[in-house]
Structures are given as C-alpha cells and as structure tokens.
CSV table of C-alpha atoms and ligand atoms in Angstrom, one decimal:
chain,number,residue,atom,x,y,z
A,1436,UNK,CA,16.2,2.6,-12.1
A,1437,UNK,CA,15.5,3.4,-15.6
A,1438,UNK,CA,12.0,4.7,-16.1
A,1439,UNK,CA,10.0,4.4,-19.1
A,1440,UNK,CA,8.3,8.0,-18.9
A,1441,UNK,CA,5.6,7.1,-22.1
A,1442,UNK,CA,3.6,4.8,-20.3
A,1443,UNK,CA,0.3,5.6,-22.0
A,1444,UNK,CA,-2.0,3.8,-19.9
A,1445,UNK,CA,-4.8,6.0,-21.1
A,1446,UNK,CA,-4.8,4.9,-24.4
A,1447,UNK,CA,-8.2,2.9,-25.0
A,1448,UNK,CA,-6.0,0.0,-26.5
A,1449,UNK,CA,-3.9,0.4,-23.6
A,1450,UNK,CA,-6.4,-0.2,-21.4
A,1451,UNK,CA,-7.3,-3.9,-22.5
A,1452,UNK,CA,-6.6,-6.3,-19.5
A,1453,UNK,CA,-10.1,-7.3,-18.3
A,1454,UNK,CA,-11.4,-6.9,-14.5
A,1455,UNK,CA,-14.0,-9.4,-15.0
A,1456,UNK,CA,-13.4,-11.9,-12.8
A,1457,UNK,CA,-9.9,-10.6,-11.5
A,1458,UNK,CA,-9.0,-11.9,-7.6
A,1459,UNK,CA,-7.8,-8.9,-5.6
A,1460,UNK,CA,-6.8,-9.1,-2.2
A,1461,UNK,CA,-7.0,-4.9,-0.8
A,1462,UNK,CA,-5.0,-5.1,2.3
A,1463,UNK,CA,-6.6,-1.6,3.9
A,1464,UNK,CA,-9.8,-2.4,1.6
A,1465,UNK,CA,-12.4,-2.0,4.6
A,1466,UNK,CA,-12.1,2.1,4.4
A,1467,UNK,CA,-10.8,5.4,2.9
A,1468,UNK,CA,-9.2,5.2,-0.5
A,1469,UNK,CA,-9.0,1.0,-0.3
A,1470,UNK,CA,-12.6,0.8,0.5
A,1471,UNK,CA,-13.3,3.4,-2.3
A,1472,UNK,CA,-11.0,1.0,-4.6
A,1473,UNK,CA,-12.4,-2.5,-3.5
A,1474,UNK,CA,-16.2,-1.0,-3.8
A,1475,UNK,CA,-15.3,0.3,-7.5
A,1476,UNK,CA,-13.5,-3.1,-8.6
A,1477,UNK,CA,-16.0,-5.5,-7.2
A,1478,UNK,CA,-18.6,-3.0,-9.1
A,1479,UNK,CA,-17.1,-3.4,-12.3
A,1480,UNK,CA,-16.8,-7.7,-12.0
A,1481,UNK,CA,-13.7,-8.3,-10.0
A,1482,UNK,CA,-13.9,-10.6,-6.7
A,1483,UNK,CA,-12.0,-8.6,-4.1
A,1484,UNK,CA,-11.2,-10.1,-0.4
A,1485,UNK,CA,-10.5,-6.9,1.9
A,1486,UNK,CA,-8.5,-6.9,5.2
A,1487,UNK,CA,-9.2,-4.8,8.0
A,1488,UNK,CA,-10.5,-4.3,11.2
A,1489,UNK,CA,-14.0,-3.2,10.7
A,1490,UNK,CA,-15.8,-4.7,7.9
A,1491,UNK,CA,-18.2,-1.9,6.5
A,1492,UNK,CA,-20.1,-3.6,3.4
A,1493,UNK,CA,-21.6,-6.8,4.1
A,1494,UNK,CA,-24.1,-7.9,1.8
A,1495,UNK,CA,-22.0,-5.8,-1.2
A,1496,UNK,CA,-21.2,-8.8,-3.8
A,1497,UNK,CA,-18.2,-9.8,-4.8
A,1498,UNK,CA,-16.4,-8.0,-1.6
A,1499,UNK,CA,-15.1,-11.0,1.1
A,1500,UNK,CA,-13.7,-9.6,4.2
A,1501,UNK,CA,-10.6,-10.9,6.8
A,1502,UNK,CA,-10.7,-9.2,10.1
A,1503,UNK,CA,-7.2,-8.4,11.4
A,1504,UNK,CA,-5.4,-6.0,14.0
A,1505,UNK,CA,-2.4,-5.1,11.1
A,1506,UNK,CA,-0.5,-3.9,13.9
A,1507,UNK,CA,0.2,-7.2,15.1
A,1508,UNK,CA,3.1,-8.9,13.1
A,1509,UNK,CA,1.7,-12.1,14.0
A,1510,UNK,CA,-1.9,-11.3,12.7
A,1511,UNK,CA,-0.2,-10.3,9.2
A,1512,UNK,CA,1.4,-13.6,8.9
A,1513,UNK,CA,-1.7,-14.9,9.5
A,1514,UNK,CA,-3.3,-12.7,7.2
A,1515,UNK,CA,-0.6,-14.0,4.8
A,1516,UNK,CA,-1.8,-17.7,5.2
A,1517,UNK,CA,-5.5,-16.6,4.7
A,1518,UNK,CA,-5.0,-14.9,1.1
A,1519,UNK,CA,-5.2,-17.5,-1.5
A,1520,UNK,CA,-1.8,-15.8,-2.6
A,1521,UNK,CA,-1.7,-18.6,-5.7
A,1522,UNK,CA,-4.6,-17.4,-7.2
A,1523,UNK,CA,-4.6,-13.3,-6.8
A,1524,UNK,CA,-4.0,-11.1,-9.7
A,1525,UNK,CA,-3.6,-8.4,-7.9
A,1526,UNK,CA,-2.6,-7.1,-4.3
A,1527,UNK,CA,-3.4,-3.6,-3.0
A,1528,UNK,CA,-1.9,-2.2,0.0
A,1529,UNK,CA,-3.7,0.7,1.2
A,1530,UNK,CA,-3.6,0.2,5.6
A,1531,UNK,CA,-2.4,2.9,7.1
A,1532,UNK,CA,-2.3,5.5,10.0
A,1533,UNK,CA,-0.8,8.8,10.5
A,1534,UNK,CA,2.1,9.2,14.0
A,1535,UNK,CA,0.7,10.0,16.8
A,1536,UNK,CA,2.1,13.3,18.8
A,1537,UNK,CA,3.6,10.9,21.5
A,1538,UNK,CA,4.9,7.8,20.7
A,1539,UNK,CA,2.7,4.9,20.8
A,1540,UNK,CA,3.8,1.1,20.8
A,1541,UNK,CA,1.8,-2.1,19.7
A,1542,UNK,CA,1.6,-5.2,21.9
A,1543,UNK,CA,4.4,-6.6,20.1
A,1544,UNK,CA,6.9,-3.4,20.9
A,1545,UNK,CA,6.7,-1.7,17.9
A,1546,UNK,CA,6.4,2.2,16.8
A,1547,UNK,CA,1.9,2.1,15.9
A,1548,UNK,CA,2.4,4.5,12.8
A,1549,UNK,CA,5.5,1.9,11.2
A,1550,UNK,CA,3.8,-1.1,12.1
A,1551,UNK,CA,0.4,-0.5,10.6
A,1552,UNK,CA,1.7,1.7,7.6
A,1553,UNK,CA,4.6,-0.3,7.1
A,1554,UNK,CA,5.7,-3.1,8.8
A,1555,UNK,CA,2.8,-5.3,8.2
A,1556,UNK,CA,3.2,-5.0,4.4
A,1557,UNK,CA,6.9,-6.0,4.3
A,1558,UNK,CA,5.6,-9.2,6.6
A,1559,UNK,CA,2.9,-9.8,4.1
A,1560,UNK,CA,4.7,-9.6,0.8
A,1561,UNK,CA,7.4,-11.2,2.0
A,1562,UNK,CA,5.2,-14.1,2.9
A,1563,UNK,CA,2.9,-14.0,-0.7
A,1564,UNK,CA,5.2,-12.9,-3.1
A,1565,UNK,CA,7.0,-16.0,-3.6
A,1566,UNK,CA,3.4,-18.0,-4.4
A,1567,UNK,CA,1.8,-15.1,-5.9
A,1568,UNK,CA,-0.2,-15.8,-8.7
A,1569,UNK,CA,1.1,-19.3,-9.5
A,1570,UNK,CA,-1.9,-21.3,-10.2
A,1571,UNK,CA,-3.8,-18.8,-12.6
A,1572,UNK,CA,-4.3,-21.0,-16.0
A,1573,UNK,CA,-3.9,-18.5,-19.0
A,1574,UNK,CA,-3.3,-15.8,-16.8
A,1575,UNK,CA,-2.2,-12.3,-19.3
A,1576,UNK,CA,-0.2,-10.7,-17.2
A,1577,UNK,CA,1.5,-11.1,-14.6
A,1578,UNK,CA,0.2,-10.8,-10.5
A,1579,UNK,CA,0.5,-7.1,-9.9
A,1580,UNK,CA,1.4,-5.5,-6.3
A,1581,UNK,CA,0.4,-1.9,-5.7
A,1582,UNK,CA,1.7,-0.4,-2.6
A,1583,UNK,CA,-0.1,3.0,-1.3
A,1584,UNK,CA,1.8,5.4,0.1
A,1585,UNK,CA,3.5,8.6,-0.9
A,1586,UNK,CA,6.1,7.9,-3.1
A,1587,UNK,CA,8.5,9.9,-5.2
A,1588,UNK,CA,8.8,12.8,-1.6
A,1589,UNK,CA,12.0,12.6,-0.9
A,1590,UNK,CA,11.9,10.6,2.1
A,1591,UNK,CA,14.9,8.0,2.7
A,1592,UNK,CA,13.7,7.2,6.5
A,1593,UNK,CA,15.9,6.4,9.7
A,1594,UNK,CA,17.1,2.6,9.4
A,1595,UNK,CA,19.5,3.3,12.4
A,1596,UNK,CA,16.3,3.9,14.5
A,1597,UNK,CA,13.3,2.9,12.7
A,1598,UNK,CA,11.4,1.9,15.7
A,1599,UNK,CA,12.2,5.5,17.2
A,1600,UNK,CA,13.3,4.8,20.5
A,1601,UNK,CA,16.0,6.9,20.5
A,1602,UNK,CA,14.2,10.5,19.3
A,1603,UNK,CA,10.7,10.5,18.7
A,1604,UNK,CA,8.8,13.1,16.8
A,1605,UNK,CA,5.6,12.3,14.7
A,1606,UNK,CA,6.3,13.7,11.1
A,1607,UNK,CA,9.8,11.5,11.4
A,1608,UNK,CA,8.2,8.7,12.4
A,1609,UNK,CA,5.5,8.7,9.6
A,1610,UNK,CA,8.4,9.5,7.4
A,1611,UNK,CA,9.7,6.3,8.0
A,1612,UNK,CA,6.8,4.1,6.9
A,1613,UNK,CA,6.8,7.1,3.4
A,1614,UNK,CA,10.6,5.8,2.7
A,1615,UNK,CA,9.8,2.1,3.8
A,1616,UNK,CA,6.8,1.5,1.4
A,1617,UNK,CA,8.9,3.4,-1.5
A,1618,UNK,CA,11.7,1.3,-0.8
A,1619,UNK,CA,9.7,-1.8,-0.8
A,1620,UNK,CA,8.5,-1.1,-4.1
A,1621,UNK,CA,12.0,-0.6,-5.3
A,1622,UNK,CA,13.5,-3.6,-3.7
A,1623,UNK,CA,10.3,-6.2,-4.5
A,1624,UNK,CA,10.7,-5.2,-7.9
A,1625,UNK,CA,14.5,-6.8,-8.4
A,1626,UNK,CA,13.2,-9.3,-6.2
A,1627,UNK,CA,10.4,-11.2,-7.1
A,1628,UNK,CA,10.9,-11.1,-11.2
A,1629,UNK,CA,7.7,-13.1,-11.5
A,1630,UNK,CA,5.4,-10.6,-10.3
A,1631,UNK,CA,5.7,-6.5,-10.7
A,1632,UNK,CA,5.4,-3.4,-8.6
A,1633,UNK,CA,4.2,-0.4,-8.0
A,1634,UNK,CA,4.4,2.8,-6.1
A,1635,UNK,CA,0.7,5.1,-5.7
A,1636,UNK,CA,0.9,8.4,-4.4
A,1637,UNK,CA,-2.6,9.3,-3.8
A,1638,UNK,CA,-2.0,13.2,-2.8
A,1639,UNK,CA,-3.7,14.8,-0.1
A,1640,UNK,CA,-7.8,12.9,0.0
A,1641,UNK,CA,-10.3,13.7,3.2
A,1642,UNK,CA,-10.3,10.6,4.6
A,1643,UNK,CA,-9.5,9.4,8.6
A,1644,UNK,CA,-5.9,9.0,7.6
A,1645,UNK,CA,-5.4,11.9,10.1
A,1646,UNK,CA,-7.4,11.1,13.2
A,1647,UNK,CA,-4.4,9.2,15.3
A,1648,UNK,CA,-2.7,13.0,14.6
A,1649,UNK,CA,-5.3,15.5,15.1
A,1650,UNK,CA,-7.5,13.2,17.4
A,1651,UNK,CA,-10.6,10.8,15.8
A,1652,UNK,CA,-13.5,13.7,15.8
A,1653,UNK,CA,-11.9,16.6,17.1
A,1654,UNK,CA,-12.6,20.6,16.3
A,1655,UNK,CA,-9.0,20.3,14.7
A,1656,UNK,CA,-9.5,17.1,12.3
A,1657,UNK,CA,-13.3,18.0,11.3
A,1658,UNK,CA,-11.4,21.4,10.1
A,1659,UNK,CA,-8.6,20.2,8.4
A,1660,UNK,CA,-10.3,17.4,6.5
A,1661,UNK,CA,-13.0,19.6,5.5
A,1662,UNK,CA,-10.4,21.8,4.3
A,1663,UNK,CA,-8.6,19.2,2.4
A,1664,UNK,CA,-12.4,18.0,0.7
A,1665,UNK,CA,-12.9,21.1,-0.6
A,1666,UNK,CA,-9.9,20.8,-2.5
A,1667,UNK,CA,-8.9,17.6,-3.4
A,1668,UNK,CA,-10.2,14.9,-5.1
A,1669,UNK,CA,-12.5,12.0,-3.1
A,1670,UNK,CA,-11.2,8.9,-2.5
A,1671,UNK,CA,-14.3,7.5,-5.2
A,1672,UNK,CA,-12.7,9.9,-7.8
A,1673,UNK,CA,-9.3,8.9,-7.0
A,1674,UNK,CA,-10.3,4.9,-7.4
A,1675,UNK,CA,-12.1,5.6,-10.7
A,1676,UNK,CA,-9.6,7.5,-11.5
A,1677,UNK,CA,-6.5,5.4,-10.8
A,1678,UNK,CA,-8.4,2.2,-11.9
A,1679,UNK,CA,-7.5,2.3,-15.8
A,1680,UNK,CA,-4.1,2.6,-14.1
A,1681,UNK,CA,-3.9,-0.6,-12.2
A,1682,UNK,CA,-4.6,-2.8,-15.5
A,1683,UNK,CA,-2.8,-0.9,-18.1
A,1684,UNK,CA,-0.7,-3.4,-20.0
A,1685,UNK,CA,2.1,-0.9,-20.1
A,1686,UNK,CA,2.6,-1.8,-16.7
A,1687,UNK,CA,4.3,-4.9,-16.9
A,1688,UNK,CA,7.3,-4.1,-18.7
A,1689,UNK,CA,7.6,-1.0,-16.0
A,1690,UNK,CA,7.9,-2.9,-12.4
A,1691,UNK,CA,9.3,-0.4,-9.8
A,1692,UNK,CA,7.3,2.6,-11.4
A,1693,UNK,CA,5.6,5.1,-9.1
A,1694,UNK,CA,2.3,6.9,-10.3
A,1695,UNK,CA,1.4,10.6,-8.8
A,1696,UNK,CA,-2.5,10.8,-8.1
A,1697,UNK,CA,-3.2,11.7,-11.7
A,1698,UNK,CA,-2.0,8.5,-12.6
A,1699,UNK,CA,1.3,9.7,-14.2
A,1700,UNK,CA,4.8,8.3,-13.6
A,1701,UNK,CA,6.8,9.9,-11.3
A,1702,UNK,CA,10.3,9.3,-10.4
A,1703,UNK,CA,11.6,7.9,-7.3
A,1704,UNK,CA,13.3,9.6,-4.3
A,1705,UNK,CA,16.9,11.0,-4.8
A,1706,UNK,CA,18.9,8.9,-2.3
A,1707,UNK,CA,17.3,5.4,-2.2
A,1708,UNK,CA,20.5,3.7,-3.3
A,1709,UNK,CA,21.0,0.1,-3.5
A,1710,UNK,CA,23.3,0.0,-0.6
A,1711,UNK,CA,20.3,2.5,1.4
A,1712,UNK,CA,18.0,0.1,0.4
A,1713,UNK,CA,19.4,-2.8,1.5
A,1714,UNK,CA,20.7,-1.4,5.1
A,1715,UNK,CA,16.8,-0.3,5.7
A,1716,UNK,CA,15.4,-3.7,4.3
A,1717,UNK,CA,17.5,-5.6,6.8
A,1718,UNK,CA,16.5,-3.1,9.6
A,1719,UNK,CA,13.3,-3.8,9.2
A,1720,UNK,CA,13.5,-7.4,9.1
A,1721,UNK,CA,15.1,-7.6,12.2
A,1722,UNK,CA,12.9,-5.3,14.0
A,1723,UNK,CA,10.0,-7.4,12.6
A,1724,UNK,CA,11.6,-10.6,13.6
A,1725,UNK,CA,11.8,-8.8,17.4
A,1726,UNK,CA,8.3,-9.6,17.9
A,1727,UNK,CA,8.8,-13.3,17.5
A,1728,UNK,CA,7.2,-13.7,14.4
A,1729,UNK,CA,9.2,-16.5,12.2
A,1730,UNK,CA,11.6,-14.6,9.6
A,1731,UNK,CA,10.0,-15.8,5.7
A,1732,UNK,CA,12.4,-17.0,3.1
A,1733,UNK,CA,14.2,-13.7,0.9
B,2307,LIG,N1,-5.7,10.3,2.6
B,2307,LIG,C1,-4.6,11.0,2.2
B,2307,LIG,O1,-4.6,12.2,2.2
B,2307,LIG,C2,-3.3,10.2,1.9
B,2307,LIG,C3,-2.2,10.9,1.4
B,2307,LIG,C4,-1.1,10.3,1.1
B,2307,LIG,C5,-1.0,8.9,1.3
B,2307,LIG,N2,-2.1,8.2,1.7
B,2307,LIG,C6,-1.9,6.8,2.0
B,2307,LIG,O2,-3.1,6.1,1.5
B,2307,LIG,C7,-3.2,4.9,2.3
B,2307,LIG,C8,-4.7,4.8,2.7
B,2307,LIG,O3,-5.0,5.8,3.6
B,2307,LIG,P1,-6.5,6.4,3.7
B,2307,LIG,O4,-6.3,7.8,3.5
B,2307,LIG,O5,-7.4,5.6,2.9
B,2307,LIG,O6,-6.7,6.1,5.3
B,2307,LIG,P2,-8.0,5.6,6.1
B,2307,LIG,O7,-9.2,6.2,5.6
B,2307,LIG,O8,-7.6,5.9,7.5
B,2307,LIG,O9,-8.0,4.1,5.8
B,2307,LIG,C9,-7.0,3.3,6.4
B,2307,LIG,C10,-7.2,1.8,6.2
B,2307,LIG,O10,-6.3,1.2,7.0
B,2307,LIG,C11,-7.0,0.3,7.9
B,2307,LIG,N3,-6.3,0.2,9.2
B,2307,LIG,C12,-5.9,1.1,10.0
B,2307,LIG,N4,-5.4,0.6,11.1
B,2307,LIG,C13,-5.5,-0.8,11.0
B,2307,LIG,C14,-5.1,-1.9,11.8
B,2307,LIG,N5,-4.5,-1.7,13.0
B,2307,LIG,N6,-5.3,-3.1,11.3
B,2307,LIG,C15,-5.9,-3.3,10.1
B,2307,LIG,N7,-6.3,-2.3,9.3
B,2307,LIG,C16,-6.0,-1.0,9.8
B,2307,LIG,C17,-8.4,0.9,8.0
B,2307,LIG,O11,-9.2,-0.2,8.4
B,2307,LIG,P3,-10.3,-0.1,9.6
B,2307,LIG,O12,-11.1,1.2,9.3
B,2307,LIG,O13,-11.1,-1.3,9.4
B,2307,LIG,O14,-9.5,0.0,10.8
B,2307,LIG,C18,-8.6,1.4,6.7
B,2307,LIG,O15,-9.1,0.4,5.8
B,2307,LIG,C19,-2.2,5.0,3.4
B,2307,LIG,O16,-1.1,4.2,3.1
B,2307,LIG,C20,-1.9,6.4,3.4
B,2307,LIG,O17,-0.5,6.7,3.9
B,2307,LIG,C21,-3.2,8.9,2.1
C-alpha cells in the first residue's frame, strides 16, 4: 500500500471534524486505554456505547454500556446486532488480552488470547461494516474504524494453525491476534470502500493487558506494570493524545494507515502480501464459523 507519509493531523485546520455529538461504539471501552478513550470523548460531547464485561462508569453521561463475554463468537454477533451500526461515526476496537503460559480455550473451542484480541473483531466488522454509517444525514466524513493493536511489528501470524493446536507457546499465540488485527486493517480497507481504516499502536501503557500472562495481582505483574508506568505514557495521556488523531480530516483519503503511539504514520509489516492476507482472512473465517456461529456476507 502506498502511504501518504504527510498526514498533518496536527495542524489546527487539520483538526476540524467536530466530536460534538459524534456516535462511537468502543468495543473494549469499559477499561484500560478504551475506557481512557470512551471517558475523554464522551467528556468532550460525543455519545459513546462501550462493550465489555464489567461496566465501570455508570452515572458518567454520554457513556451507554453492552455487557458481553467477547470471547464468545456468538455474543459478538450479538454484540453486532446491538450497535446501531447505521448510525455510528466511529468504531474503536480496543478488547484485548495477553496468552496465557498454557493454552486456554473458550466454550466455543477457541485459543482465549485469539478470540478475545482477535477473533471477535473480525466477527464484528464483518457484521457492521457493510451498514456502517448509512443513515447519518450530512454526515462529513466518512464512518471511521480504528482497530487497537500493535501494528507496523513485524508480525505475519500462523494461518496454518491459528487456533494453536498443534504447538502452543504464549508470545506466538498473542502474535497471532498482532498480525490478525494488522491484517484486518489492511484487508477492511480494500474491502469496505465506504468506510476507512485504521491501525493504533499504543506502545507499551500500564494497564491489566498483562494479568492473563503474569497472573491478575501477582508480585510479578504489580512489578512489571509499575515498571512500565514509570516510563510510559498513561492510557489518559495516550487518549488525549491520540484523539486529534481519530478526527483528523487527513484521514480519509489515507484508509489502511497505521499510527505509532505518538500519533505518526507508520508503515505496515514487511510480508503481509495480498496472497498472505487473504490465506489468513479465510483461516480465520473458517475457524470462526467452527463455533457455529452463521458465516456474514464478504
Ligand atoms: N497496554 C499496553 O501496553 C498495550 C500495548 C500494545 C497494544 N495494546 C493493545 O491495546 C488494546 C487495549 O488493551 P489495554 O492495555 O487497554 O488492556 P486492558 O486494560 O486489559 O483492557 C482490555 C479491555 O478488553 C476488555 N475485555 C477483556 N476480555 C474481555 C472479554 N472476554 N469480553 C469482553 N471484553 C473483554 C476489558 O473489559 P472488562 O474489563 O470489562 O473485561 C477491557 O475493556 C489491546 O488490543 C492491546 O493488545 C496494549
């Protein structure tokens, strides 16, 4: 893909597309860097419906929660029904986990890490995208889709075992959902021409991102993510930060761009290549279609 590399989304003209008002759905908006995100848009006017499992800011206004398990296929196509796709302006895809040292499996037989970091989104989109933002009169640009993740690493994932049942090793694993959510981005993009794209790449921000890895309040975790607060960014910084970002109209000539944490384009993995792309997208339709789940148009 060609990348426009002068995408000046700092520039105060750049930065004219109002919030006011805005519908955001933040899939991943009830904590870390989507709660962060979801707290700072709704602050600023936006009407923002977060998905989760644990709803941490009733009473805030303008923040409308869905409870759901995202590591249920079925529960994201039900999560799909729920968003009033038509009239979003903006998705945000922020749910995620980190592998755990032994392999773990949802209900429906799928790899925990893919499914909740991964899998879920591709059922989502696939489900949204095509009604995305079709009933917004006057509407300036068009429905935006950013997908969290790490982008721009290097990672090009495992299609021929992407649910890890032959070799199982954490870092791998989580590697898999890395590639799958750049990959999405890239392939969403050629896709679904009505709507655009994006890739965020956060960078390391203290969060509980870690805890399936290090164990939820261990000696281990509490170090590591103090560690990691000492030195990077919080995820309130990062949402202000990013923000500007997410509305720039710069942005919608420039579908299938990836941003670093400083909000600055960054170019996509060597070795995603059409024909990768396409073998990993239909791996992970099929696995997703394994759990029963009904397979949503292309
Ligand atoms: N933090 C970092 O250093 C870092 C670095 C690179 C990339 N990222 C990416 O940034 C994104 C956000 O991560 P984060 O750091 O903000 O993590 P986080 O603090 O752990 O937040 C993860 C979010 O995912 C939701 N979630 C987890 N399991 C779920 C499930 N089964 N069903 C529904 N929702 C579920 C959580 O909701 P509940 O709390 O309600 O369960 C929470 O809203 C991820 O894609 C991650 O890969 C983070």
């Amino acid at each position: 893909m060609k990348l426009d590399k002068r995408v000046e989304w700092h520039r105060p003209d750049a930065f004219a597309l109002d919030i006011k008002d805005k519908q955001i759905a933040v899939v991943g908006g009830t904590g870390g860097i989507g709660r962060a995100e979801s707290r700072h848009l709704a602050s600023l006017g936006a009407n923002v419906i977060v998905v989760g499992q644990t709803f941490r800011d009733a009473g805030t206004p303008r923040i409308k929660f869905i409870q759901a398990d995202l590591g249920l296929m079925r529960e994201a196509q039900r999560v799909a029904e729920e968003l009033p796709a038509e009239t979003l302006d903006m998705v945000i895809f922020t749910t995620g986990i980190f592998a755990a040292p032994q392999r773990q499996e949802t209900a429906e037989g799928i790899e925990r890490d893919l499914a909740v970091s991964y899998l879920n989104r591709l059922v989502i989109l696939r489900a949204i995208a095509p009604r995305l933002g079709t009933q917004r009169p006057n509407a300036r640009m068009k429905p935006r889709v950013f997908l969290v993740g790490y982008p721009g690493s290097g990672q090009i994932g495992t299609p021929d075992d992407l649910n890890a049942e032959r070799s199982y090793k954490a870092m791998p694993a989580h590697m898999n959902t890395v590639a799958g959510n750049e990959m999405l981005v890239l392939d969403a993009a050629k896709r679904y021409p009505h709507a655009t794209f994006f890739g965020l790449n956060p960078g390391l921000i203290k969060t509980n991102i870690r805890d399936n890895f290090f164990g939820k309040d261990t000696l281990k975790s509490r170090v590591m993510e103090t560690l990691i607060g000492w030195f990077t960014p919080t995820a309130d910084t990062y949402a202000e930060r990013i923000t500007p970002l997410l509305f720039a109209r710069e942005l919608e000539r420039n579908s299938g761009a990836m941003f670093n944490n400083k909000g600055q384009a960054i170019l996509p993995s060597n070795g995603l290549t059409e024909q990768h792309i396409r073998k990993f997208m239909a791996a992970s339709e099929s696995l997703a279609a394994r759990t029963g789940i009904q397979r949503a148009a292309p």
